[in-house]
Amino acid sequence: MNTPDDLEFEHLTAAQARGRGNMVEDTYRASYVDAIASGDLFDSPFEFMRRFDSYTGPRNGDRFAYVLARVRGESAGQTWGWSLPPDAAWWRGFQPDPGLAGDFTVEDGERTFALSEIMVCAGYAGQGIARAMHDELLRSRPEGRATLLVEADNSRAYQRYIQWGWRKVGHLRPDWPDAPRFDVLLRDLAD
């Protein structure tokens, strides 16, 4: 799949991304049109921005990484995540698949990068921008592995992640209000 020739990336810190909250919300609205229209509280722009404010707050500060994709200067998508700290809430409620080591969820602040979001504006879908943002964000990470959550019934995203080198390691339901159950995927970053 060929990405647009004029695709550009901008890397932002947590403070910079928070300072562009309107752009982050606008990109979310242009990317999650159907989810927002469903009326599900978890997918509402208000709840999304509440979570985003939490992600970019002091707790994740210098561990947070954000990439904005632009085509001809227009926002085409965004992705972000952060290094999991030693007391990571990320693994709370995690139900591992059989065979995982007992120390699988032990974090030291440098072991695991949590990829929180990848979203592409509807007008740019199907042009390889999600994969390009994914690769741009992960190539800059010093951690040895990355994790993400995906709804098991989101077959399109699920299949793409598997093609991009991710594997299922278990499932969990975050403690956000109205959060769905997610499968937990993992990818080695040394590859």
CSV table of C-alpha atoms in Angstrom, one decimal:
chain,number,residue,atom,x,y,z
A,1,MET,CA,0.0,0.0,0.0
A,2,ASN,CA,1.5,3.3,-1.0
A,3,THR,CA,1.2,6.2,1.4
A,4,PRO,CA,0.7,9.7,0.1
A,5,ASP,CA,3.9,11.3,-1.2
A,6,ASP,CA,3.4,14.4,0.9
A,7,LEU,CA,2.9,12.5,4.2
A,8,GLU,CA,4.8,14.3,7.0
A,9,PHE,CA,5.1,13.5,10.7
A,10,GLU,CA,5.4,15.8,13.7
A,11,HIS,CA,6.6,14.4,17.1
A,12,LEU,CA,5.1,16.1,20.2
A,13,THR,CA,5.7,15.9,23.9
A,14,ALA,CA,2.9,15.4,26.4
A,15,ALA,CA,2.7,19.2,27.1
A,16,GLN,CA,2.8,20.1,23.4
A,17,ALA,CA,0.0,17.5,22.6
A,18,ARG,CA,-2.1,18.7,25.5
A,19,GLY,CA,-1.6,22.3,24.3
A,20,ARG,CA,-3.2,21.2,21.0
A,21,GLY,CA,-6.2,19.6,22.6
A,22,ASN,CA,-8.6,21.0,20.0
A,23,MET,CA,-6.6,19.5,17.2
A,24,VAL,CA,-6.4,16.1,19.0
A,25,GLU,CA,-10.2,16.2,19.5
A,26,ASP,CA,-10.9,17.2,15.9
A,27,THR,CA,-8.7,14.4,14.6
A,28,TYR,CA,-10.5,12.0,16.9
A,29,ARG,CA,-13.9,13.2,15.6
A,30,ALA,CA,-12.7,12.8,12.0
A,31,SER,CA,-11.4,9.3,12.7
A,32,TYR,CA,-14.1,7.7,14.9
A,33,VAL,CA,-17.2,9.0,13.2
A,34,ASP,CA,-19.1,5.7,13.4
A,35,ALA,CA,-18.1,5.0,17.0
A,36,ILE,CA,-19.1,8.5,18.1
A,37,ALA,CA,-22.4,8.1,16.3
A,38,SER,CA,-23.1,4.9,18.1
A,39,GLY,CA,-23.8,6.8,21.3
A,40,ASP,CA,-21.6,4.6,23.4
A,41,LEU,CA,-20.4,6.7,26.3
A,42,PHE,CA,-16.9,5.3,26.2
A,43,ASP,CA,-16.5,6.6,22.6
A,44,SER,CA,-17.9,10.1,23.3
A,45,PRO,CA,-15.5,13.0,22.5
A,46,PHE,CA,-15.9,14.1,26.1
A,47,GLU,CA,-14.8,10.7,27.6
A,48,PHE,CA,-12.0,10.4,24.9
A,49,MET,CA,-10.6,13.8,25.9
A,50,ARG,CA,-10.9,13.0,29.6
A,51,ARG,CA,-8.7,9.9,28.9
A,52,PHE,CA,-6.3,12.0,26.7
A,53,ASP,CA,-5.9,14.5,29.5
A,54,SER,CA,-5.0,11.7,31.9
A,55,TYR,CA,-2.5,10.2,29.4
A,56,THR,CA,-0.7,13.6,29.0
A,57,GLY,CA,-0.8,14.5,32.7
A,58,PRO,CA,2.2,14.7,35.0
A,59,ARG,CA,2.2,10.9,35.6
A,60,ASN,CA,3.2,10.1,32.0
A,61,GLY,CA,4.9,13.5,31.2
A,62,ASP,CA,8.4,12.6,29.9
A,63,ARG,CA,7.4,9.0,29.0
A,64,PHE,CA,4.7,10.1,26.6
A,65,ALA,CA,5.3,10.1,22.9
A,66,TYR,CA,2.9,11.5,20.2
A,67,VAL,CA,3.1,11.5,16.4
A,68,LEU,CA,0.8,13.6,14.2
A,69,ALA,CA,0.5,12.7,10.5
A,70,ARG,CA,-0.2,15.4,8.0
A,71,VAL,CA,-0.9,15.4,4.3
A,72,ARG,CA,-0.5,18.8,2.6
A,73,GLY,CA,-0.5,20.4,6.0
A,74,GLU,CA,-3.8,18.8,7.0
A,75,SER,CA,-4.2,16.4,10.0
A,76,ALA,CA,-4.5,12.9,8.6
A,77,GLY,CA,-4.1,10.9,11.8
A,78,GLN,CA,-2.4,10.6,15.2
A,79,THR,CA,-0.9,8.0,17.4
A,80,TRP,CA,0.6,8.0,20.9
A,81,GLY,CA,1.7,6.0,23.9
A,82,TRP,CA,4.1,5.9,26.8
A,83,SER,CA,6.7,3.8,28.7
A,84,LEU,CA,5.0,1.8,31.5
A,85,PRO,CA,6.2,2.8,34.9
A,86,PRO,CA,7.1,0.3,37.7
A,87,ASP,CA,3.6,0.7,39.2
A,88,ALA,CA,1.8,0.5,35.8
A,89,ALA,CA,-2.0,0.4,36.1
A,90,TRP,CA,-1.9,-0.9,32.5
A,91,TRP,CA,-1.8,-4.5,33.6
A,92,ARG,CA,-4.5,-4.2,36.3
A,93,GLY,CA,-7.1,-7.0,35.6
A,94,PHE,CA,-4.8,-8.7,33.0
A,95,GLN,CA,-5.8,-12.3,32.3
A,96,PRO,CA,-2.7,-13.9,30.6
A,97,ASP,CA,-2.9,-16.6,28.0
A,98,PRO,CA,-1.4,-19.9,29.2
A,99,GLY,CA,2.4,-20.2,29.1
A,100,LEU,CA,3.4,-16.6,30.0
A,101,ALA,CA,6.2,-16.1,32.5
A,102,GLY,CA,5.2,-15.1,36.0
A,103,ASP,CA,7.2,-11.8,35.7
A,104,PHE,CA,5.4,-10.9,32.5
A,105,THR,CA,3.7,-7.8,33.9
A,106,VAL,CA,6.7,-6.6,36.0
A,107,GLU,CA,7.7,-3.1,34.8
A,108,ASP,CA,10.9,-1.1,35.5
A,109,GLY,CA,10.0,2.1,33.5
A,110,GLU,CA,12.1,1.0,30.5
A,111,ARG,CA,10.7,-2.5,29.6
A,112,THR,CA,7.4,-1.8,27.8
A,113,PHE,CA,6.0,0.9,25.6
A,114,ALA,CA,2.1,1.0,25.7
A,115,LEU,CA,0.8,2.0,22.3
A,116,SER,CA,-2.5,3.6,23.3
A,117,GLU,CA,-4.0,5.0,20.1
A,118,ILE,CA,-3.7,4.9,16.3
A,119,MET,CA,-6.3,6.8,14.4
A,120,VAL,CA,-6.7,7.9,10.8
A,121,CYS,CA,-9.1,10.5,9.7
A,122,ALA,CA,-11.9,8.9,7.6
A,123,GLY,CA,-10.9,10.9,4.4
A,124,TYR,CA,-7.4,9.3,4.6
A,125,ALA,CA,-8.3,5.7,5.4
A,126,GLY,CA,-6.9,3.0,3.3
A,127,GLN,CA,-3.8,4.8,2.3
A,128,GLY,CA,-1.2,3.1,4.6
A,129,ILE,CA,-1.1,6.1,7.0
A,130,ALA,CA,-1.9,3.9,10.1
A,131,ARG,CA,1.0,1.6,9.4
A,132,ALA,CA,3.3,4.6,8.6
A,133,MET,CA,2.4,6.3,11.9
A,134,HIS,CA,2.8,3.0,13.8
A,135,ASP,CA,6.3,2.5,12.4
A,136,GLU,CA,7.3,6.1,12.9
A,137,LEU,CA,6.3,6.0,16.6
A,138,LEU,CA,7.8,2.6,17.4
A,139,ARG,CA,11.1,3.1,15.6
A,140,SER,CA,11.9,5.9,18.0
A,141,ARG,CA,11.3,3.8,21.2
A,142,PRO,CA,14.1,2.4,23.3
A,143,GLU,CA,12.0,-0.2,25.1
A,144,GLY,CA,12.4,-3.9,24.3
A,145,ARG,CA,8.7,-4.5,23.7
A,146,ALA,CA,5.4,-2.8,23.1
A,147,THR,CA,1.8,-3.6,24.1
A,148,LEU,CA,-1.6,-2.5,23.0
A,149,LEU,CA,-5.2,-3.2,23.6
A,150,VAL,CA,-7.7,-4.1,20.7
A,151,GLU,CA,-11.3,-5.0,20.9
A,152,ALA,CA,-11.6,-8.6,19.7
A,153,ASP,CA,-14.5,-7.8,17.5
A,154,ASN,CA,-12.5,-5.1,15.7
A,155,SER,CA,-11.4,-7.6,13.1
A,156,ARG,CA,-9.9,-5.1,10.7
A,157,ALA,CA,-7.5,-3.6,13.3
A,158,TYR,CA,-6.9,-7.0,14.8
A,159,GLN,CA,-5.8,-8.5,11.5
A,160,ARG,CA,-3.5,-5.5,10.7
A,161,TYR,CA,-1.8,-5.7,14.1
A,162,ILE,CA,-1.1,-9.4,13.6
A,163,GLN,CA,0.3,-8.7,10.1
A,164,TRP,CA,2.5,-6.0,11.7
A,165,GLY,CA,4.2,-8.5,14.1
A,166,TRP,CA,1.9,-8.3,17.1
A,167,ARG,CA,0.7,-11.4,19.0
A,168,LYS,CA,-2.1,-12.0,21.5
A,169,VAL,CA,-1.0,-12.6,25.1
A,170,GLY,CA,-4.2,-12.3,27.1
A,171,HIS,CA,-7.1,-9.9,27.8
A,172,LEU,CA,-8.3,-7.3,30.2
A,173,ARG,CA,-11.0,-4.7,30.9
A,174,PRO,CA,-9.5,-1.2,31.8
A,175,ASP,CA,-11.0,0.5,34.8
A,176,TRP,CA,-12.2,3.4,32.7
A,177,PRO,CA,-16.0,4.0,33.0
A,178,ASP,CA,-17.9,1.9,30.3
A,179,ALA,CA,-14.6,0.4,29.0
A,180,PRO,CA,-15.0,-2.7,26.8
A,181,ARG,CA,-13.0,-5.9,27.2
A,182,PHE,CA,-9.8,-5.9,25.1
A,183,ASP,CA,-7.4,-8.5,23.9
A,184,VAL,CA,-3.8,-7.6,24.9
A,185,LEU,CA,-1.2,-7.8,22.1
A,186,LEU,CA,2.5,-7.7,22.4
A,187,ARG,CA,5.3,-7.0,19.9
A,188,ASP,CA,9.1,-7.2,20.4
A,189,LEU,CA,10.8,-4.0,19.3
A,190,ALA,CA,14.2,-5.5,18.8
A,191,ASP,CA,12.9,-7.0,15.5
